[in-house]
mmCIF file of C-alpha atoms in Angstrom:
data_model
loop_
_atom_site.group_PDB
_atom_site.id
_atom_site.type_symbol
_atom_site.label_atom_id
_atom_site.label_comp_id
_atom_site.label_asym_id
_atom_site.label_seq_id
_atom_site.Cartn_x
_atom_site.Cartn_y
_atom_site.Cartn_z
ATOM 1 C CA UNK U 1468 -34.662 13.307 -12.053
ATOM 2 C CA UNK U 1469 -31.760 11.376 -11.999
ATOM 3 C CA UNK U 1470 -29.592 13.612 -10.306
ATOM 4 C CA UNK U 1471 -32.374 13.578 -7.454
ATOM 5 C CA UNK U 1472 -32.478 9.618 -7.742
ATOM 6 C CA UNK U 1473 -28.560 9.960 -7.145
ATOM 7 C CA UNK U 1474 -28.913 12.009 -4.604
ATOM 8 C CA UNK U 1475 -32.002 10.358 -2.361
ATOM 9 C CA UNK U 1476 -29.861 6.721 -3.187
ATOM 10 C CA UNK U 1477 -27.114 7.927 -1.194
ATOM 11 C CA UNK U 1478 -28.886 9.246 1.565
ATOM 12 C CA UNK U 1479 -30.957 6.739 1.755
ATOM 13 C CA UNK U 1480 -28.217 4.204 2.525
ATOM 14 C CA UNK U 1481 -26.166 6.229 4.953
ATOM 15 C CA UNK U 1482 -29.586 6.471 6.955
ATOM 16 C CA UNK U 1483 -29.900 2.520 6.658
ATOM 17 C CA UNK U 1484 -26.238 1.748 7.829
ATOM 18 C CA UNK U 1485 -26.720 4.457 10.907
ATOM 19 C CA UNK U 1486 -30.231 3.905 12.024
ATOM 20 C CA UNK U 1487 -30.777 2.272 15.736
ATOM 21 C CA UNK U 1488 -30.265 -1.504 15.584
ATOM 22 C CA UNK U 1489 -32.945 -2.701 18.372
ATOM 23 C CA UNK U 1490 -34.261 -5.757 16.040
ATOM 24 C CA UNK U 1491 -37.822 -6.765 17.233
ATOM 25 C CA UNK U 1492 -38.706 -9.052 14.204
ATOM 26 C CA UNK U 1493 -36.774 -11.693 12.248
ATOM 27 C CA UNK U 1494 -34.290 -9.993 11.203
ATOM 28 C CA UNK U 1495 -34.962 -10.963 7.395
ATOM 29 C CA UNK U 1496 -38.166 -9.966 6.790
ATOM 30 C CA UNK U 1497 -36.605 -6.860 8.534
ATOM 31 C CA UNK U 1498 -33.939 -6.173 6.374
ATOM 32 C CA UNK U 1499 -36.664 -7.297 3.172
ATOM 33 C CA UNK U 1500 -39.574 -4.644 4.187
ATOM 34 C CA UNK U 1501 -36.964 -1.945 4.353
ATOM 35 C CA UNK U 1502 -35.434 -2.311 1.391
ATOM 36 C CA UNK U 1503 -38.393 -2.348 -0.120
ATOM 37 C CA UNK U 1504 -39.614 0.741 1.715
ATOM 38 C CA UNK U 1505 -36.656 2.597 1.124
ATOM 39 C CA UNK U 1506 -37.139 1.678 -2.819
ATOM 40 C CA UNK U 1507 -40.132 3.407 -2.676
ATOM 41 C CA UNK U 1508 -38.873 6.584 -0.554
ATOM 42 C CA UNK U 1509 -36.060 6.819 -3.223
ATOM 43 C CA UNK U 1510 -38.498 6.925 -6.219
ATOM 44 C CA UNK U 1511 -41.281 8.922 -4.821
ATOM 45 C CA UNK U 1512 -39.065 11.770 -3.650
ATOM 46 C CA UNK U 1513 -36.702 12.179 -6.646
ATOM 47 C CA UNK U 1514 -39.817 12.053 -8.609
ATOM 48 C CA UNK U 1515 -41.340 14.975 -5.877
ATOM 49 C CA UNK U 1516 -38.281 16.794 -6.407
ATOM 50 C CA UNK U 1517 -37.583 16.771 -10.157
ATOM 51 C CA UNK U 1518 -41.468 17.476 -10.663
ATOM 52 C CA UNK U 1519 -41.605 21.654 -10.524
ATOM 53 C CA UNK U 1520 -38.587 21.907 -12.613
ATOM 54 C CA UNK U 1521 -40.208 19.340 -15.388
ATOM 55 C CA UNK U 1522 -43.498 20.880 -15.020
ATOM 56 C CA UNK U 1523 -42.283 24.175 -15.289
ATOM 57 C CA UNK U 1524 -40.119 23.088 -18.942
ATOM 58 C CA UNK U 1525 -43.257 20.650 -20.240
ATOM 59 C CA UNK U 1526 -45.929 23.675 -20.106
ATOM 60 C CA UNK U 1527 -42.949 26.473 -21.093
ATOM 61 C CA UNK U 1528 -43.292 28.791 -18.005
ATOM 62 C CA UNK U 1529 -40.861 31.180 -18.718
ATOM 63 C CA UNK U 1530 -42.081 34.202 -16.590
ATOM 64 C CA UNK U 1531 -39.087 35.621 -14.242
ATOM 65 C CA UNK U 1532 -42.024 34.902 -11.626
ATOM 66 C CA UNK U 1533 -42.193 31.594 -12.181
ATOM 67 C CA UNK U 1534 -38.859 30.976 -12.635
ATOM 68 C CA UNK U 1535 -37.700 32.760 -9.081
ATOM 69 C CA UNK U 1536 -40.073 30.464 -7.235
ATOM 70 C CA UNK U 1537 -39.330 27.225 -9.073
ATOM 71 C CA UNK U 1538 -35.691 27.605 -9.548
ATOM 72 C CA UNK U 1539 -34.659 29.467 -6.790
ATOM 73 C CA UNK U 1540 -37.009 29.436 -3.738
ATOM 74 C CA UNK U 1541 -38.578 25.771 -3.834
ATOM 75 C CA UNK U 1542 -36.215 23.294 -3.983
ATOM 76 C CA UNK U 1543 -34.075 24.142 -0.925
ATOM 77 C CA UNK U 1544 -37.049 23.905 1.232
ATOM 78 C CA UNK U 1545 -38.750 20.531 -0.894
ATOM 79 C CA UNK U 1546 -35.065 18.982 -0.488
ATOM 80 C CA UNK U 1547 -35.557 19.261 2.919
ATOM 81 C CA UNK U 1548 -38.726 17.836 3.539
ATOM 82 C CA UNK U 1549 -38.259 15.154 1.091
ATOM 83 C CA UNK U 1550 -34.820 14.228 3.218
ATOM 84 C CA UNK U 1551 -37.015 14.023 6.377
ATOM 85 C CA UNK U 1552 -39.674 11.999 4.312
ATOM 86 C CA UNK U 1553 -36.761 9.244 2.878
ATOM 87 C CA UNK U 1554 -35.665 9.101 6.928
ATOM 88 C CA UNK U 1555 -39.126 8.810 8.126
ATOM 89 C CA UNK U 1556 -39.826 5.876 5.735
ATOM 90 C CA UNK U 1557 -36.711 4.075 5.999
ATOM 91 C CA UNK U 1558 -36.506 3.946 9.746
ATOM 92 C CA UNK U 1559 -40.227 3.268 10.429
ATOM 93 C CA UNK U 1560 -39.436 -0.305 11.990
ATOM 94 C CA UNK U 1561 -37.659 1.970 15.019
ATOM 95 C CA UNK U 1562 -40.639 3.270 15.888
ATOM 96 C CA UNK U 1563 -43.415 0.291 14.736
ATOM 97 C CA UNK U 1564 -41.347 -2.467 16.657
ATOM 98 C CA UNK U 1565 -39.526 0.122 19.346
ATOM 99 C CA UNK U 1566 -36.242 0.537 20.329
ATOM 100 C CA UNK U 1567 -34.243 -0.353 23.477
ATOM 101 C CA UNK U 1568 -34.093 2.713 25.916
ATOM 102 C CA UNK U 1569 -31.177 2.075 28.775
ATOM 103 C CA UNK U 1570 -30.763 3.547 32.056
ATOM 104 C CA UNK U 1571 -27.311 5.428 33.108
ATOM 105 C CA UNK U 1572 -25.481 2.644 33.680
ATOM 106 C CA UNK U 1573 -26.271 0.761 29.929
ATOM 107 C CA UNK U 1574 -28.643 -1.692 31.202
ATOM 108 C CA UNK U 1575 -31.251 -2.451 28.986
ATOM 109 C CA UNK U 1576 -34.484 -2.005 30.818
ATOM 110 C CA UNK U 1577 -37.264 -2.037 27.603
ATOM 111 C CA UNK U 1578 -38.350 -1.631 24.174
ATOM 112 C CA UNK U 1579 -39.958 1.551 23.139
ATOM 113 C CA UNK U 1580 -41.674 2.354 20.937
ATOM 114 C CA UNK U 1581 -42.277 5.959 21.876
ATOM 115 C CA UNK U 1582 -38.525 6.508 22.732
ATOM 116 C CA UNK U 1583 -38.434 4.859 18.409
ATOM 117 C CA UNK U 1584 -40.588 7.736 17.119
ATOM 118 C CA UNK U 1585 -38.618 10.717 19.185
ATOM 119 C CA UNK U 1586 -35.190 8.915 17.825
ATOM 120 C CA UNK U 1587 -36.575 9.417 13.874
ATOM 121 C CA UNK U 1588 -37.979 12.757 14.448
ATOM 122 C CA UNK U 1589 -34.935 14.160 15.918
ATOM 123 C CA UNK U 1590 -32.841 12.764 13.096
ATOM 124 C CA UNK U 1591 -35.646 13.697 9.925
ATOM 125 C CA UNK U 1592 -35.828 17.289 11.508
ATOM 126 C CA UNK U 1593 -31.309 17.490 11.647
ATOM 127 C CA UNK U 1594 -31.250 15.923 8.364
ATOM 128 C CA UNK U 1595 -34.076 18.785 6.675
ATOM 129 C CA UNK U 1596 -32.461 21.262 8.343
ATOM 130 C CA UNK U 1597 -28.933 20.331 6.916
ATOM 131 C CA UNK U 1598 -29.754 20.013 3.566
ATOM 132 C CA UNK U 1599 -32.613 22.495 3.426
ATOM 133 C CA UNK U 1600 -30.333 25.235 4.618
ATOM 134 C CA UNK U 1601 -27.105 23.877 2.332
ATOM 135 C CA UNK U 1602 -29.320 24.419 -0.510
ATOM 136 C CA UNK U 1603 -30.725 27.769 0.105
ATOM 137 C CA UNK U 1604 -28.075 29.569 1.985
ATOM 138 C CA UNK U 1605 -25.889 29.115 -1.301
ATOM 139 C CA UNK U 1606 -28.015 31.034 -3.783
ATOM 140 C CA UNK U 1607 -28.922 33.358 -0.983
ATOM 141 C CA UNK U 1608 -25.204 34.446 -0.911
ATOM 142 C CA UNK U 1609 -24.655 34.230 -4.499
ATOM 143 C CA UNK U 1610 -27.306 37.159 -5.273
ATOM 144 C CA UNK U 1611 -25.451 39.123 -3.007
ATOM 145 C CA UNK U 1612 -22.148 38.231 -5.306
ATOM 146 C CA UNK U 1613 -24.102 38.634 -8.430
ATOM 147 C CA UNK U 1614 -24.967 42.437 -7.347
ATOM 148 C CA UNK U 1615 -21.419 43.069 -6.443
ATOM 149 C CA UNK U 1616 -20.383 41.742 -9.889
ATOM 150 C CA UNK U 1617 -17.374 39.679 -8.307
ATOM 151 C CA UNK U 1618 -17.841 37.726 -10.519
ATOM 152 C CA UNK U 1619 -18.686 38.427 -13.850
ATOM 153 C CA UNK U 1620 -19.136 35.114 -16.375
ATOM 154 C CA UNK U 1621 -21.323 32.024 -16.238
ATOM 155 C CA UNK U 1622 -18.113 30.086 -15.365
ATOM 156 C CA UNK U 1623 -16.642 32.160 -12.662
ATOM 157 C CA UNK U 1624 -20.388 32.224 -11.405
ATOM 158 C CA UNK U 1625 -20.524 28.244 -11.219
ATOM 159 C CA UNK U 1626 -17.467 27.878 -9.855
ATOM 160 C CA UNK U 1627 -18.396 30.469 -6.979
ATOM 161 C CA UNK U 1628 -21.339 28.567 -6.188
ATOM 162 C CA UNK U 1629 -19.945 25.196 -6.013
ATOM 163 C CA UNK U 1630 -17.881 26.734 -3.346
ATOM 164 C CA UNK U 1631 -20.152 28.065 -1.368
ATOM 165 C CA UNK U 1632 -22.228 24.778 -1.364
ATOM 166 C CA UNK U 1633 -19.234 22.684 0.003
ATOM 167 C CA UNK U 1634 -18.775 25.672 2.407
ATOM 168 C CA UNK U 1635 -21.701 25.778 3.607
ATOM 169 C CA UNK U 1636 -22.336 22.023 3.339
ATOM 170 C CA UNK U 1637 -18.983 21.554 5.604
ATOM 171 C CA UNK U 1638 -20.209 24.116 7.961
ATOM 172 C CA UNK U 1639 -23.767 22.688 8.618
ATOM 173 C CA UNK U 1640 -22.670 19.224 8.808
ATOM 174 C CA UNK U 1641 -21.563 19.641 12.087
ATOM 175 C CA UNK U 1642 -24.619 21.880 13.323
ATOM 176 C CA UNK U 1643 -26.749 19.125 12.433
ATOM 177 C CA UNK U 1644 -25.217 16.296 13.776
ATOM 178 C CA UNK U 1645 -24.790 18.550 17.330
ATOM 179 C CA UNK U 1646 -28.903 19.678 17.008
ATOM 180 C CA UNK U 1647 -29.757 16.276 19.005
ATOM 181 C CA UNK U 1648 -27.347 14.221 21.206
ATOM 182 C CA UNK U 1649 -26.572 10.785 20.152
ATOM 183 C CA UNK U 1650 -27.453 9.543 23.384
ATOM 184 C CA UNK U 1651 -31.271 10.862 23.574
ATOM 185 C CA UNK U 1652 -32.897 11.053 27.088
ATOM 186 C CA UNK U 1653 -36.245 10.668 27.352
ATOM 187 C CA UNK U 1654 -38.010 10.976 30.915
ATOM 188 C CA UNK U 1655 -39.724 7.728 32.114
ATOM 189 C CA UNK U 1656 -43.248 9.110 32.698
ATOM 190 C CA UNK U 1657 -42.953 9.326 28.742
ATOM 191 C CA UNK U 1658 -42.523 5.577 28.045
ATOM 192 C CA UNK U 1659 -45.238 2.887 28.044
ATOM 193 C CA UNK U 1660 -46.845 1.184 31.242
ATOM 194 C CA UNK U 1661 -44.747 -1.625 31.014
ATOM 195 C CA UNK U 1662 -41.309 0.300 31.182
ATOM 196 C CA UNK U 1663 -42.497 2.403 33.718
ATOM 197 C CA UNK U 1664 -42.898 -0.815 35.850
ATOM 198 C CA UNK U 1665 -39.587 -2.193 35.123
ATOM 199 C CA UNK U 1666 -37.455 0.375 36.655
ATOM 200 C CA UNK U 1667 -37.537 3.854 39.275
ATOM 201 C CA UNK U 1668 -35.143 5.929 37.531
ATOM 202 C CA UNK U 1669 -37.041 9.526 36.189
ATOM 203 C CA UNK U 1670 -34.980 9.460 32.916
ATOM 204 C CA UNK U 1671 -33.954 6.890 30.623
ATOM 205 C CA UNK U 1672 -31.507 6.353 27.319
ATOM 206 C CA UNK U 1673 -31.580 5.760 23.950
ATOM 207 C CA UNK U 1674 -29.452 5.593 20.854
ATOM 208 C CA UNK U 1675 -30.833 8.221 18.322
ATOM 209 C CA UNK U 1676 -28.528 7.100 15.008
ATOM 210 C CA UNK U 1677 -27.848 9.587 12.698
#
């Protein structure tokens, strides 16, 4: 649990200091409601994450069943949804308030809120991908050493898959950040009435974060 509270802290602030910074209320009660929101994201998916693993030791499931899915298969793909989850929540002023969306030369032309909500899904789906696949691409390869018995203590074992997590890790970093562009487009005929009045050009701008 506290290793997932670590975990979701830190990702939780990166997301906060690299989010879109279109302000549409005062800027306090901005800053207060997500802190507050991302308080709760923090707590609610470390506790989501740490709860088949405590389950599984409170009630003694000890069947090699049980302990494949809970130990091996789940929490790659629950990391990964609860990453997209603490993104969702903490960014949810981009696309409650809107963000600015720009035409090709950087003027300004709107808010948007639909051109918000694209932004956070783009960067919730890059961020479940990255660590849902650093988590499970790991153990997938280590199986494949265990069989081949290259390595053949717990130690040596440990050591092989911290390794391949900061492989992988290093490798998918980049594949996530490339998934979406940081300059989003998003075609005018998309955006509300009032943007769509404002300007004649078919495709407009926006800054996605990370």
């Amino acid at each position: 649990l506290f290793l997932q509270f670590v975990f979701h802290t830190y990702t939780t602030g990166f997301t906060l200091l690299n989010g879109n910074g279109t302000t549409k209320v005062e800027e306090y009660s901005l800053q207060q409601n997500q802190v507050l929101c991302s308080l709760g994201a923090i707590s609610y998916a470390a506790c989501i994450g740490a709860f088949p693993l405590i389950f599984m030791n409170r009630y003694t499931l000890k069947s090699s069943l049980t302990q494949l899915v809970i130990k091996k298969l789940l929490p790659a793909p629950l990391l990964g949804l609860m990453s997209a989850f603490t993104v969702a929540v903490v960014r949810s002023p981009e696309f409650e308030n809107g963000i600015e969306v720009m035409d090709r030369n950087g003027k300004v032309v709107g808010v948007s809120q639909k051109a918000g909500e694209k932004a956070v899904k783009e960067t919730a789906l890059s961020r479940a991908v990255l660590f849902g696949t650093t988590f499970l691409l790991p153990d997938v390869l280590l199986r494949f050493v265990e069989r081949t018995k290259l390595a053949k203590t717990p130690r040596t074992l440990a050591s092989v898959r911290m390794l391949l997590i900061t492989a992988v890790l290093a490798g998918m970093l980049p594949v996530s950040l490339s998934m979406f562009p940081q300059c989003g487009e998003i075609k005018r005929a998309d955006l509300e009435p009032e943007i769509l009045s404002s300007t004649e050009e078919t495709e407009l701008f926006y800054n996605r974060g990370i």
